[in-house]
Amino acid sequence: MPVLLFLIDTSASMNQRTHLGTTYLDIAKGAVETFMKLRGRDPASRGDRYMLINFEDVPLGIKAGWKESHSTFMTELRNLQATGLTTVGQSLRTAFDLLNLNRLVSGIDNYGQGRNPFFLEPSIIVAITDGNKLTSSSGVQDELHLPLTTPLPGSELTKEPFRWDQRLFALVLRIPGHASVEPEPLGGVPSDDSAITPMCEVTGGRSYSVFSQRMLNQCLESLVQKIQSGVVINFEKTGPDPPPLEGESRSYPRPGPQPWHSCHRLIYVRPNPKTGVPIGHWPIPEAFWPDTNSPTLPPRSAHPHVRFSCMDAEPMVIDKVPFDKYELEPSPLTQYILERKSPHTCWQVFVCNSANYSDLGQPFGYLKASTALNCVNLFVMPYNYPVLLPLLDDLIRVHKFKPPVKWRQLFENYLKTMPPYYIGVSRGSLMIMGAPNLLSDNMEYGMSYSVVSYLKKLSQQTKIEYERLIASVAKKVSSEGGIKVRTRGGVVSLAQRRDFTKLLASITGETASLPQELNTTEFSGFQLATLNKSLKHQGFRNAYDIPRMHLLDQLSRMRRNLLSANICRLRGQDPDQLHSVPIAQMGNYQDFLKALPQPLRDADPERPKRLHTFGNPFKLDKKGMMIDEADEFVTGPQNKGKRPPGDSSMQGSGGGGPKRRRCMSPLLRPGRAYTPPVSPAASPSRPEDEEQECGGGEEENGFPREGELSEGSEDGGEAGGGEEEEEEHPPRYPSPGELKKLMNSECLEVNAELRALITKEIRKPGRRMSFFH
């Protein structure tokens, strides 16, 4: 799981503008977002973890760490402001400490037990800065210095603040304020000459000097390709140069050090395609011989120094003995080995002081070109493999896993030259081979009891420090030293007018040198300092948070805010404001549907679903709608001819009129007025209610047709009169305003009845019961 940490320069110099019209800080924010989009194309990016640090002090400088989500990362990135100093050294130390916070807890560094390349947590630190002078509270520095003191326990076990799986890359912005007339040079992006460049090279990364937006995009694409799982190793030549091959000049190689003599490159540690986790067997030996009597461990360098001998050797492999294979990153060393075109020979590798009686140590593997001559691989074998592998080959083929006394003596002599921390790995390999009894169980592992206890203590302290830092990052509180300035909205200020300069010149008679347009939101983070330091923002959300001595003042303030005449009533107090929605949000109906609970299953799935009315109960389905000459809205298929006036009377008298249809709204039910529900609780309507039918002669606006009964009719079997009688009667259904009044009056009646019942129940004589138990 790669960790991608972005270190953003938030010094005041990042406010300088480029010829593009944006500031350096805006370009840095856009570069991070572009990087994430490019990285998102790779399916392996699902396991990425993003962190964000700026140039503030700890813990304010840690914007997104181990526990923060992706949304928090993006929010903090957009809210960055350039107001501080260029404290690159302190911020880099904070970044490395944050990455190393839980390494002692997980035991990934394996101090004193060899370096396992397959125990890694690949991390990429991308620093985006303007490359200006390193300013701090103590003055201006010429060189980059990382603080030596750190609260991280166990930092003394490694000489450098970083680890071999952490690399630093810097994007140094050099985009000018005026567009250049000269054409932009093509080719690769050069390294920058700022103070952060040596730090990048030490960690195995590099810096980029960015002069345009095109170069920035090119650098981001290059950085995405460098997200590889691997560790950095220092390869150094030992001994003489290799003899020239046939056809090469005798004067070759040239005298003096060559680029391939010392390389600081990455070896790729590929994860297992089945599990997604790297798997390995053998470690790279330590640069010291373990002493069981030593109370402490010597500090190790972040990158192991591996020396290679240019003497050709024969690669050795046995079927049942495991080995590890790592590909080298392209470098002058790999280029030189591939140019020799010798895929059947190898160069042995060593770690100085890893053996007990030799300064150079014994070989633990070799460098070898692939058969296709397209890459160079590092083979990690058992320690002093030229002695061990022939012994194991004889044990398998000659002795058939029944070793004689002479073979055991040779094997014991080999064990004396092997570092003790290889015993555990060797025992597992011998068990796989079928010889589990060659190593006794009481052999020492090389570390004293005091060292083991010290490492356990460091692990516990690191866990406490990890939890403390995580809690401090989560509890970051914005400074309350002043009053935040809000941008004035609504009326356009005088300074924003396009003719402001002309207006100012006409008043003062002088030429104004102000810009034509001003961005009032550019300095939105400014605060006004308060003379009274005890004045704080009172944003209480719980009544119990108010101090006792401030209760009366807070109560007066709340009463004044509630009863003030020039302040609008609270939302929800006025029924007219219940449905007050801004115009910009009126069409946002999809979000409203997403927030609704899952609807119940229909009782009759064969029935067609009713169209949602979106706040309009009279909305109809226009597919089945036809309009006749009388502008009557009728749903369903209709005859083209006009209906004779006698049909409605026939239908009202029980004759064979046209087929009756259903009502489209519960407000249009015939024969009874609309009655609002007493209880506010909503319950699903019954299927029987939805299947009630109304007469086909009723209009959609709520007025009865000819031949239908009116509310005041005393005749139960005959229809009323004609149009004159219909006009005399009032409408059957009330208007929306009357419905609202009716609902409010009935709610008041219900509340009054409930209040009377509750009062009667409380005042009922009987046993006194306490409501506080």
JSON list of C-alpha atoms in Angstrom, two decimals, residues 422-564:
[
{"chain": "A", "resi": 422, "resn": "TYR", "atom": "CA", "xyz": [20.11, -16.37, 9.72]},
{"chain": "A", "resi": 423, "resn": "ILE", "atom": "CA", "xyz": [19.26, -19.35, 11.96]},
{"chain": "A", "resi": 424, "resn": "GLY", "atom": "CA", "xyz": [15.51, -18.86, 11.89]},
{"chain": "A", "resi": 425, "resn": "VAL", "atom": "CA", "xyz": [15.31, -18.50, 8.11]},
{"chain": "A", "resi": 426, "resn": "SER", "atom": "CA", "xyz": [17.72, -21.41, 7.56]},
{"chain": "A", "resi": 427, "resn": "ARG", "atom": "CA", "xyz": [15.68, -23.68, 9.84]},
{"chain": "A", "resi": 428, "resn": "GLY", "atom": "CA", "xyz": [12.55, -23.01, 7.81]},
{"chain": "A", "resi": 429, "resn": "SER", "atom": "CA", "xyz": [14.34, -23.67, 4.52]},
{"chain": "A", "resi": 430, "resn": "LEU", "atom": "CA", "xyz": [15.84, -26.93, 5.79]},
{"chain": "A", "resi": 431, "resn": "MET", "atom": "CA", "xyz": [12.44, -28.03, 6.97]},
{"chain": "A", "resi": 432, "resn": "ILE", "atom": "CA", "xyz": [11.05, -27.46, 3.48]},
{"chain": "A", "resi": 433, "resn": "MET", "atom": "CA", "xyz": [13.92, -29.50, 2.04]},
{"chain": "A", "resi": 434, "resn": "GLY", "atom": "CA", "xyz": [13.19, -32.42, 4.37]},
{"chain": "A", "resi": 435, "resn": "ALA", "atom": "CA", "xyz": [16.09, -32.03, 6.85]},
{"chain": "A", "resi": 436, "resn": "PRO", "atom": "CA", "xyz": [14.57, -30.37, 9.95]},
{"chain": "A", "resi": 437, "resn": "ASN", "atom": "CA", "xyz": [17.08, -31.78, 12.48]},
{"chain": "A", "resi": 438, "resn": "LEU", "atom": "CA", "xyz": [20.28, -30.18, 11.16]},
{"chain": "A", "resi": 439, "resn": "LEU", "atom": "CA", "xyz": [19.91, -27.11, 13.41]},
{"chain": "A", "resi": 440, "resn": "SER", "atom": "CA", "xyz": [19.38, -27.52, 17.14]},
{"chain": "A", "resi": 441, "resn": "ASP", "atom": "CA", "xyz": [16.63, -25.58, 18.89]},
{"chain": "A", "resi": 442, "resn": "ASN", "atom": "CA", "xyz": [18.90, -24.02, 21.53]},
{"chain": "A", "resi": 443, "resn": "MET", "atom": "CA", "xyz": [21.03, -21.93, 19.15]},
{"chain": "A", "resi": 444, "resn": "GLU", "atom": "CA", "xyz": [21.37, -18.20, 19.94]},
{"chain": "A", "resi": 445, "resn": "TYR", "atom": "CA", "xyz": [19.83, -15.58, 17.66]},
{"chain": "A", "resi": 446, "resn": "GLY", "atom": "CA", "xyz": [22.50, -12.96, 18.33]},
{"chain": "A", "resi": 447, "resn": "MET", "atom": "CA", "xyz": [20.75, -10.30, 20.48]},
{"chain": "A", "resi": 448, "resn": "SER", "atom": "CA", "xyz": [21.14, -9.89, 24.22]},
{"chain": "A", "resi": 449, "resn": "TYR", "atom": "CA", "xyz": [18.27, -9.74, 26.66]},
{"chain": "A", "resi": 450, "resn": "SER", "atom": "CA", "xyz": [18.80, -6.02, 27.26]},
{"chain": "A", "resi": 451, "resn": "VAL", "atom": "CA", "xyz": [18.52, -5.26, 23.54]},
{"chain": "A", "resi": 452, "resn": "VAL", "atom": "CA", "xyz": [15.31, -7.30, 23.21]},
{"chain": "A", "resi": 453, "resn": "SER", "atom": "CA", "xyz": [13.80, -5.54, 26.23]},
{"chain": "A", "resi": 454, "resn": "TYR", "atom": "CA", "xyz": [14.83, -2.15, 24.85]},
{"chain": "A", "resi": 455, "resn": "LEU", "atom": "CA", "xyz": [13.16, -2.84, 21.51]},
{"chain": "A", "resi": 456, "resn": "LYS", "atom": "CA", "xyz": [9.93, -3.92, 23.25]},
{"chain": "A", "resi": 457, "resn": "LYS", "atom": "CA", "xyz": [9.98, -0.75, 25.34]},
{"chain": "A", "resi": 458, "resn": "LEU", "atom": "CA", "xyz": [10.47, 1.37, 22.21]},
{"chain": "A", "resi": 459, "resn": "SER", "atom": "CA", "xyz": [7.53, -0.36, 20.57]},
{"chain": "A", "resi": 460, "resn": "GLN", "atom": "CA", "xyz": [5.26, 0.54, 23.49]},
{"chain": "A", "resi": 461, "resn": "GLN", "atom": "CA", "xyz": [6.48, 4.13, 23.59]},
{"chain": "A", "resi": 462, "resn": "THR", "atom": "CA", "xyz": [5.99, 4.49, 19.85]},
{"chain": "A", "resi": 463, "resn": "LYS", "atom": "CA", "xyz": [2.43, 3.23, 20.12]},
{"chain": "A", "resi": 464, "resn": "ILE", "atom": "CA", "xyz": [1.68, 5.84, 22.78]},
{"chain": "A", "resi": 465, "resn": "GLU", "atom": "CA", "xyz": [3.27, 8.57, 20.67]},
{"chain": "A", "resi": 466, "resn": "TYR", "atom": "CA", "xyz": [1.27, 7.40, 17.65]},
{"chain": "A", "resi": 467, "resn": "GLU", "atom": "CA", "xyz": [-2.02, 7.66, 19.54]},
{"chain": "A", "resi": 468, "resn": "ARG", "atom": "CA", "xyz": [-1.05, 11.05, 20.98]},
{"chain": "A", "resi": 469, "resn": "LEU", "atom": "CA", "xyz": [-0.21, 12.52, 17.59]},
{"chain": "A", "resi": 470, "resn": "ILE", "atom": "CA", "xyz": [-3.35, 11.10, 15.98]},
{"chain": "A", "resi": 471, "resn": "ALA", "atom": "CA", "xyz": [-5.45, 12.65, 18.74]},
{"chain": "A", "resi": 472, "resn": "SER", "atom": "CA", "xyz": [-3.69, 16.01, 18.44]},
{"chain": "A", "resi": 473, "resn": "VAL", "atom": "CA", "xyz": [-4.29, 16.11, 14.68]},
{"chain": "A", "resi": 474, "resn": "ALA", "atom": "CA", "xyz": [-7.97, 15.31, 15.18]},
{"chain": "A", "resi": 475, "resn": "LYS", "atom": "CA", "xyz": [-8.38, 18.02, 17.83]},
{"chain": "A", "resi": 476, "resn": "LYS", "atom": "CA", "xyz": [-6.96, 20.88, 15.77]},
{"chain": "A", "resi": 477, "resn": "VAL", "atom": "CA", "xyz": [-8.84, 24.05, 16.70]},
{"chain": "A", "resi": 478, "resn": "SER", "atom": "CA", "xyz": [-8.77, 27.18, 14.63]},
{"chain": "A", "resi": 479, "resn": "SER", "atom": "CA", "xyz": [-7.19, 30.18, 16.28]},
{"chain": "A", "resi": 480, "resn": "GLU", "atom": "CA", "xyz": [-9.62, 32.41, 18.23]},
{"chain": "A", "resi": 481, "resn": "GLY", "atom": "CA", "xyz": [-7.32, 35.38, 18.52]},
{"chain": "A", "resi": 482, "resn": "GLY", "atom": "CA", "xyz": [-9.45, 37.62, 16.34]},
{"chain": "A", "resi": 483, "resn": "ILE", "atom": "CA", "xyz": [-12.71, 38.17, 14.50]},
{"chain": "A", "resi": 484, "resn": "LYS", "atom": "CA", "xyz": [-12.95, 36.60, 11.06]},
{"chain": "A", "resi": 485, "resn": "VAL", "atom": "CA", "xyz": [-13.63, 39.03, 8.24]},
{"chain": "A", "resi": 486, "resn": "ARG", "atom": "CA", "xyz": [-16.50, 38.00, 6.02]},
{"chain": "A", "resi": 487, "resn": "THR", "atom": "CA", "xyz": [-16.78, 39.10, 2.42]},
{"chain": "A", "resi": 488, "resn": "ARG", "atom": "CA", "xyz": [-19.69, 41.43, 1.78]},
{"chain": "A", "resi": 489, "resn": "GLY", "atom": "CA", "xyz": [-22.22, 39.96, -0.57]},
{"chain": "A", "resi": 490, "resn": "GLY", "atom": "CA", "xyz": [-25.11, 41.43, -2.45]},
{"chain": "A", "resi": 491, "resn": "VAL", "atom": "CA", "xyz": [-24.24, 45.01, -3.34]},
{"chain": "A", "resi": 492, "resn": "VAL", "atom": "CA", "xyz": [-21.15, 45.39, -5.49]},
{"chain": "A", "resi": 493, "resn": "SER", "atom": "CA", "xyz": [-18.57, 47.51, -3.72]},
{"chain": "A", "resi": 494, "resn": "LEU", "atom": "CA", "xyz": [-17.20, 50.69, -5.19]},
{"chain": "A", "resi": 495, "resn": "ALA", "atom": "CA", "xyz": [-13.76, 49.14, -5.71]},
{"chain": "A", "resi": 496, "resn": "GLN", "atom": "CA", "xyz": [-15.25, 46.44, -7.94]},
{"chain": "A", "resi": 497, "resn": "ARG", "atom": "CA", "xyz": [-16.66, 48.86, -10.48]},
{"chain": "A", "resi": 498, "resn": "ARG", "atom": "CA", "xyz": [-14.92, 48.83, -13.83]},
{"chain": "A", "resi": 499, "resn": "ASP", "atom": "CA", "xyz": [-14.91, 52.61, -13.99]},
{"chain": "A", "resi": 500, "resn": "PHE", "atom": "CA", "xyz": [-13.39, 52.97, -10.53]},
{"chain": "A", "resi": 501, "resn": "THR", "atom": "CA", "xyz": [-10.13, 54.45, -11.81]},
{"chain": "A", "resi": 502, "resn": "LYS", "atom": "CA", "xyz": [-11.97, 57.02, -13.91]},
{"chain": "A", "resi": 503, "resn": "LEU", "atom": "CA", "xyz": [-14.23, 57.89, -11.00]},
{"chain": "A", "resi": 504, "resn": "LEU", "atom": "CA", "xyz": [-11.27, 58.32, -8.68]},
{"chain": "A", "resi": 505, "resn": "ALA", "atom": "CA", "xyz": [-9.45, 60.47, -11.23]},
{"chain": "A", "resi": 506, "resn": "SER", "atom": "CA", "xyz": [-12.49, 62.72, -11.65]},
{"chain": "A", "resi": 507, "resn": "ILE", "atom": "CA", "xyz": [-12.69, 63.27, -7.89]},
{"chain": "A", "resi": 508, "resn": "THR", "atom": "CA", "xyz": [-9.04, 63.76, -7.01]},
{"chain": "A", "resi": 509, "resn": "GLY", "atom": "CA", "xyz": [-7.71, 64.93, -10.33]},
{"chain": "A", "resi": 510, "resn": "GLU", "atom": "CA", "xyz": [-4.93, 62.35, -10.18]},
{"chain": "A", "resi": 511, "resn": "THR", "atom": "CA", "xyz": [-4.40, 59.16, -12.12]},
{"chain": "A", "resi": 512, "resn": "ALA", "atom": "CA", "xyz": [-5.09, 56.07, -10.04]},
{"chain": "A", "resi": 513, "resn": "SER", "atom": "CA", "xyz": [-2.79, 53.09, -10.34]},
{"chain": "A", "resi": 514, "resn": "LEU", "atom": "CA", "xyz": [-5.25, 50.52, -9.02]},
{"chain": "A", "resi": 515, "resn": "PRO", "atom": "CA", "xyz": [-6.30, 47.48, -11.08]},
{"chain": "A", "resi": 516, "resn": "GLN", "atom": "CA", "xyz": [-9.52, 47.56, -13.01]},
{"chain": "A", "resi": 517, "resn": "GLU", "atom": "CA", "xyz": [-10.96, 44.55, -11.14]},
{"chain": "A", "resi": 518, "resn": "LEU", "atom": "CA", "xyz": [-10.37, 43.47, -7.57]},
{"chain": "A", "resi": 519, "resn": "ASN", "atom": "CA", "xyz": [-10.98, 40.04, -6.09]},
{"chain": "A", "resi": 520, "resn": "THR", "atom": "CA", "xyz": [-12.54, 40.57, -2.68]},
{"chain": "A", "resi": 521, "resn": "THR", "atom": "CA", "xyz": [-12.35, 36.89, -1.81]},
{"chain": "A", "resi": 522, "resn": "GLU", "atom": "CA", "xyz": [-8.58, 36.63, -2.27]},
{"chain": "A", "resi": 523, "resn": "PHE", "atom": "CA", "xyz": [-7.85, 37.40, 1.40]},
{"chain": "A", "resi": 524, "resn": "SER", "atom": "CA", "xyz": [-10.85, 35.68, 2.89]},
{"chain": "A", "resi": 525, "resn": "GLY", "atom": "CA", "xyz": [-8.85, 34.24, 5.77]},
{"chain": "A", "resi": 526, "resn": "PHE", "atom": "CA", "xyz": [-7.96, 37.57, 7.38]},
{"chain": "A", "resi": 527, "resn": "GLN", "atom": "CA", "xyz": [-8.97, 38.23, 10.99]},
{"chain": "A", "resi": 528, "resn": "LEU", "atom": "CA", "xyz": [-9.29, 41.38, 13.03]},
{"chain": "A", "resi": 529, "resn": "ALA", "atom": "CA", "xyz": [-7.28, 41.34, 16.24]},
{"chain": "A", "resi": 530, "resn": "THR", "atom": "CA", "xyz": [-9.19, 42.08, 19.43]},
{"chain": "A", "resi": 531, "resn": "LEU", "atom": "CA", "xyz": [-7.84, 44.22, 22.23]},
{"chain": "A", "resi": 532, "resn": "ASN", "atom": "CA", "xyz": [-9.75, 42.20, 24.80]},
{"chain": "A", "resi": 533, "resn": "LYS", "atom": "CA", "xyz": [-8.07, 38.79, 24.79]},
{"chain": "A", "resi": 534, "resn": "SER", "atom": "CA", "xyz": [-10.78, 37.31, 27.00]},
{"chain": "A", "resi": 535, "resn": "LEU", "atom": "CA", "xyz": [-13.38, 37.84, 24.29]},
{"chain": "A", "resi": 536, "resn": "LYS", "atom": "CA", "xyz": [-14.16, 34.50, 22.70]},
{"chain": "A", "resi": 537, "resn": "HIS", "atom": "CA", "xyz": [-16.65, 33.20, 20.19]},
{"chain": "A", "resi": 538, "resn": "GLN", "atom": "CA", "xyz": [-19.64, 31.76, 22.05]},
{"chain": "A", "resi": 539, "resn": "GLY", "atom": "CA", "xyz": [-20.96, 28.95, 19.92]},
{"chain": "A", "resi": 540, "resn": "PHE", "atom": "CA", "xyz": [-22.57, 26.76, 22.57]},
{"chain": "A", "resi": 541, "resn": "ARG", "atom": "CA", "xyz": [-24.57, 23.81, 21.30]},
{"chain": "A", "resi": 542, "resn": "ASN", "atom": "CA", "xyz": [-25.44, 22.38, 24.70]},
{"chain": "A", "resi": 543, "resn": "ALA", "atom": "CA", "xyz": [-26.92, 24.29, 27.63]},
{"chain": "A", "resi": 544, "resn": "TYR", "atom": "CA", "xyz": [-24.67, 22.42, 30.04]},
{"chain": "A", "resi": 545, "resn": "ASP", "atom": "CA", "xyz": [-21.58, 23.84, 28.34]},
{"chain": "A", "resi": 546, "resn": "ILE", "atom": "CA", "xyz": [-22.38, 27.37, 29.55]},
{"chain": "A", "resi": 547, "resn": "PRO", "atom": "CA", "xyz": [-20.46, 28.32, 32.71]},
{"chain": "A", "resi": 548, "resn": "ARG", "atom": "CA", "xyz": [-22.65, 29.06, 35.68]},
{"chain": "A", "resi": 549, "resn": "MET", "atom": "CA", "xyz": [-21.43, 32.61, 36.08]},
{"chain": "A", "resi": 550, "resn": "HIS", "atom": "CA", "xyz": [-22.39, 33.36, 32.44]},
{"chain": "A", "resi": 551, "resn": "LEU", "atom": "CA", "xyz": [-25.92, 31.92, 32.55]},
{"chain": "A", "resi": 552, "resn": "LEU", "atom": "CA", "xyz": [-27.72, 35.24, 33.04]},
{"chain": "A", "resi": 553, "resn": "ASP", "atom": "CA", "xyz": [-25.75, 36.98, 30.31]},
{"chain": "A", "resi": 554, "resn": "GLN", "atom": "CA", "xyz": [-26.33, 34.11, 27.90]},
{"chain": "A", "resi": 555, "resn": "LEU", "atom": "CA", "xyz": [-30.03, 34.02, 28.73]},
{"chain": "A", "resi": 556, "resn": "SER", "atom": "CA", "xyz": [-30.35, 37.75, 28.08]},
{"chain": "A", "resi": 557, "resn": "ARG", "atom": "CA", "xyz": [-28.52, 37.38, 24.80]},
{"chain": "A", "resi": 558, "resn": "MET", "atom": "CA", "xyz": [-30.75, 34.49, 23.72]},
{"chain": "A", "resi": 559, "resn": "ARG", "atom": "CA", "xyz": [-33.90, 36.43, 24.67]},
{"chain": "A", "resi": 560, "resn": "ARG", "atom": "CA", "xyz": [-32.71, 39.47, 22.73]},
{"chain": "A", "resi": 561, "resn": "ASN", "atom": "CA", "xyz": [-31.94, 37.34, 19.65]},
{"chain": "A", "resi": 562, "resn": "LEU", "atom": "CA", "xyz": [-35.33, 35.62, 19.84]},
{"chain": "A", "resi": 563, "resn": "LEU", "atom": "CA", "xyz": [-37.52, 38.69, 20.45]},
{"chain": "A", "resi": 564, "resn": "SER", "atom": "CA", "xyz": [-35.65, 41.17, 18.28]}
]
